[in-house]
């Protein structure tokens, strides 16, 4: 589970979108193509294949739009 402030969430979503659009996958030793998402902590990185990264992005978009909808009810 990852917790963000609203501003950090929006920044993270933007970073993931940029990685998805602009980053070329890297060949890993197992032959699979993955994209790397670096964390702010040295030595902690996450790798995603294209499908996994698109699912992460879909989930982030869904959370973003749900937050927008809830904000209209307040």
JSON list of N, CA, C and O in Angstrom, two decimals, residues 36-46:
[
{"chain": "A", "resi": 36, "resn": "UNK", "atom": "N", "xyz": [11.52, 0.52, -16.20]},
{"chain": "A", "resi": 36, "resn": "UNK", "atom": "CA", "xyz": [11.93, 0.68, -14.81]},
{"chain": "A", "resi": 36, "resn": "UNK", "atom": "C", "xyz": [11.37, 1.99, -14.26]},
{"chain": "A", "resi": 36, "resn": "UNK", "atom": "O", "xyz": [11.48, 3.04, -14.88]},
{"chain": "A", "resi": 37, "resn": "UNK", "atom": "N", "xyz": [10.75, 1.89, -13.09]},
{"chain": "A", "resi": 37, "resn": "UNK", "atom": "CA", "xyz": [10.24, 3.04, -12.36]},
{"chain": "A", "resi": 37, "resn": "UNK", "atom": "C", "xyz": [11.12, 3.17, -11.12]},
{"chain": "A", "resi": 37, "resn": "UNK", "atom": "O", "xyz": [11.10, 2.30, -10.25]},
{"chain": "A", "resi": 38, "resn": "UNK", "atom": "N", "xyz": [11.90, 4.23, -11.05]},
{"chain": "A", "resi": 38, "resn": "UNK", "atom": "CA", "xyz": [12.79, 4.44, -9.92]},
{"chain": "A", "resi": 38, "resn": "UNK", "atom": "C", "xyz": [12.02, 5.02, -8.75]},
{"chain": "A", "resi": 38, "resn": "UNK", "atom": "O", "xyz": [11.07, 5.78, -8.93]},
{"chain": "A", "resi": 39, "resn": "UNK", "atom": "N", "xyz": [12.43, 4.65, -7.56]},
{"chain": "A", "resi": 39, "resn": "UNK", "atom": "CA", "xyz": [11.82, 5.23, -6.35]},
{"chain": "A", "resi": 39, "resn": "UNK", "atom": "C", "xyz": [12.78, 6.29, -5.82]},
{"chain": "A", "resi": 39, "resn": "UNK", "atom": "O", "xyz": [13.95, 6.36, -6.23]},
{"chain": "A", "resi": 40, "resn": "UNK", "atom": "N", "xyz": [12.33, 7.10, -4.90]},
{"chain": "A", "resi": 40, "resn": "UNK", "atom": "CA", "xyz": [13.23, 8.09, -4.32]},
{"chain": "A", "resi": 40, "resn": "UNK", "atom": "C", "xyz": [14.27, 7.49, -3.38]},
{"chain": "A", "resi": 40, "resn": "UNK", "atom": "O", "xyz": [15.13, 8.19, -2.88]},
{"chain": "A", "resi": 41, "resn": "UNK", "atom": "N", "xyz": [14.19, 6.18, -3.14]},
{"chain": "A", "resi": 41, "resn": "UNK", "atom": "CA", "xyz": [15.12, 5.52, -2.24]},
{"chain": "A", "resi": 41, "resn": "UNK", "atom": "C", "xyz": [16.18, 4.78, -3.05]},
{"chain": "A", "resi": 41, "resn": "UNK", "atom": "O", "xyz": [15.85, 3.99, -3.94]},
{"chain": "A", "resi": 42, "resn": "UNK", "atom": "N", "xyz": [17.46, 5.03, -2.77]},
{"chain": "A", "resi": 42, "resn": "UNK", "atom": "CA", "xyz": [18.53, 4.37, -3.53]},
{"chain": "A", "resi": 42, "resn": "UNK", "atom": "C", "xyz": [18.40, 2.84, -3.48]},
{"chain": "A", "resi": 42, "resn": "UNK", "atom": "O", "xyz": [18.14, 2.27, -2.43]},
{"chain": "A", "resi": 43, "resn": "UNK", "atom": "N", "xyz": [18.53, 2.24, -4.62]},
{"chain": "A", "resi": 43, "resn": "UNK", "atom": "CA", "xyz": [18.49, 0.79, -4.71]},
{"chain": "A", "resi": 43, "resn": "UNK", "atom": "C", "xyz": [17.11, 0.18, -4.79]},
{"chain": "A", "resi": 43, "resn": "UNK", "atom": "O", "xyz": [16.98, -1.03, -4.92]},
{"chain": "A", "resi": 44, "resn": "UNK", "atom": "N", "xyz": [16.06, 0.98, -4.70]},
{"chain": "A", "resi": 44, "resn": "UNK", "atom": "CA", "xyz": [14.70, 0.46, -4.81]},
{"chain": "A", "resi": 44, "resn": "UNK", "atom": "C", "xyz": [14.09, 0.96, -6.11]},
{"chain": "A", "resi": 44, "resn": "UNK", "atom": "O", "xyz": [13.85, 2.15, -6.28]},
{"chain": "A", "resi": 45, "resn": "UNK", "atom": "N", "xyz": [13.91, 0.04, -7.03]},
{"chain": "A", "resi": 45, "resn": "UNK", "atom": "CA", "xyz": [13.32, 0.32, -8.33]},
{"chain": "A", "resi": 45, "resn": "UNK", "atom": "C", "xyz": [12.27, -0.74, -8.62]},
{"chain": "A", "resi": 45, "resn": "UNK", "atom": "O", "xyz": [12.33, -1.84, -8.10]},
{"chain": "A", "resi": 46, "resn": "UNK", "atom": "N", "xyz": [11.31, -0.38, -9.44]},
{"chain": "A", "resi": 46, "resn": "UNK", "atom": "CA", "xyz": [10.25, -1.31, -9.81]},
{"chain": "A", "resi": 46, "resn": "UNK", "atom": "C", "xyz": [10.29, -1.51, -11.31]},
{"chain": "A", "resi": 46, "resn": "UNK", "atom": "O", "xyz": [10.52, -0.57, -12.07]}
]
